[in-house]
Short mmCIF file of C-alpha atoms in Angstrom, two decimals:
data_model
loop_
_atom_site.label_atom_id
_atom_site.label_comp_id
_atom_site.label_asym_id
_atom_site.label_seq_id
_atom_site.Cartn_x
_atom_site.Cartn_y
_atom_site.Cartn_z
CA MET A 1 210.35 76.75 38.56
CA ILE A 2 208.69 80.12 38.06
CA GLU A 3 211.02 83.01 37.39
CA THR A 4 210.86 85.59 40.16
CA PRO A 5 211.94 89.08 39.16
CA PHE A 6 214.47 90.90 41.29
CA LYS A 7 212.70 93.47 43.46
CA SER A 8 215.89 95.43 44.02
CA ASP A 9 219.18 95.84 42.20
CA TRP A 10 221.56 92.88 42.05
CA ALA A 11 224.06 94.36 44.51
CA THR A 12 221.35 94.75 47.17
CA LEU A 13 219.94 91.28 46.57
CA LYS A 14 223.42 89.74 46.69
CA ARG A 15 224.24 91.54 49.95
CA ARG A 16 220.95 90.35 51.48
CA LEU A 17 221.67 86.75 50.46
CA GLN A 18 225.15 87.01 51.97
CA ASP A 19 223.71 88.47 55.17
CA LEU A 20 221.25 85.57 55.41
CA HIS A 21 223.84 82.83 54.94
CA PRO A 22 227.61 83.12 55.53
CA ASP A 23 228.45 80.40 52.98
CA LEU A 24 227.21 82.75 50.25
CA LYS A 25 229.93 85.30 51.04
CA GLU A 26 232.55 83.46 48.97
CA ASP A 27 233.40 85.20 45.69
CA ASP A 28 232.14 82.33 43.54
CA ALA A 29 229.07 81.47 45.63
CA LEU A 30 226.66 83.56 43.58
CA PRO A 31 226.46 84.17 39.84
CA PRO A 32 227.49 87.42 38.15
CA SER A 33 225.06 90.30 37.86
CA GLY A 34 222.37 90.18 35.21
CA THR A 35 221.61 86.53 35.92
CA HIS A 36 218.04 85.23 35.93
CA SER A 37 216.52 84.41 39.32
CA GLU A 38 216.31 80.67 38.59
CA GLU A 39 220.08 80.60 38.06
CA VAL A 40 220.59 82.43 41.36
CA VAL A 41 218.42 79.83 43.12
CA TRP A 42 220.42 77.04 41.43
CA HIS A 43 223.68 78.60 42.67
CA ILE A 44 222.27 78.82 46.21
CA GLN A 45 221.14 75.20 46.07
CA ARG A 46 224.49 73.99 44.75
CA ARG A 47 226.54 76.07 47.19
CA LEU A 48 224.56 75.15 50.31
CA GLY A 49 223.81 71.55 49.33
CA THR A 50 220.14 72.12 50.00
CA ASN A 51 216.96 71.25 48.15
CA ILE A 52 215.33 73.56 45.62
CA GLU A 53 212.51 74.57 47.97
CA GLU A 54 214.94 75.75 50.67
CA ALA A 55 217.06 77.59 48.11
CA GLN A 56 213.95 79.27 46.66
CA ALA A 57 212.79 80.27 50.17
CA LEU A 58 216.16 81.87 50.91
CA PHE A 59 216.04 83.74 47.60
CA ASP A 60 212.47 84.88 48.28
CA GLU A 61 213.41 86.16 51.73
CA ALA A 62 216.35 88.13 50.36
CA ASN A 63 214.26 89.41 47.45
CA GLN A 64 211.69 91.13 49.68
CA THR A 65 211.96 94.89 49.33
CA ASP A 66 210.96 95.37 52.95
CA GLY A 67 212.66 92.20 54.16
CA PRO A 68 214.58 91.60 57.36
CA CYS A 69 217.92 92.56 55.86
CA PRO A 70 218.69 96.23 56.55
CA ALA A 71 220.88 98.27 54.22
CA GLN A 72 224.41 98.61 55.53
#
């Protein structure tokens, strides 16, 4: 897996991931701040029981700076 840098701060990325999938809203669903992107993708995959490609796609969508998730 290629490491993808965060395009925004961790709090924004985490909020976008939680907006995209309700199962990621649990306190332990995502790793603590400062984590590498591949670990975030692994947490998504583990939490949602999905494959790595789907987890990476969800991460990539949330990681877009102009993505579909508006700031709240």
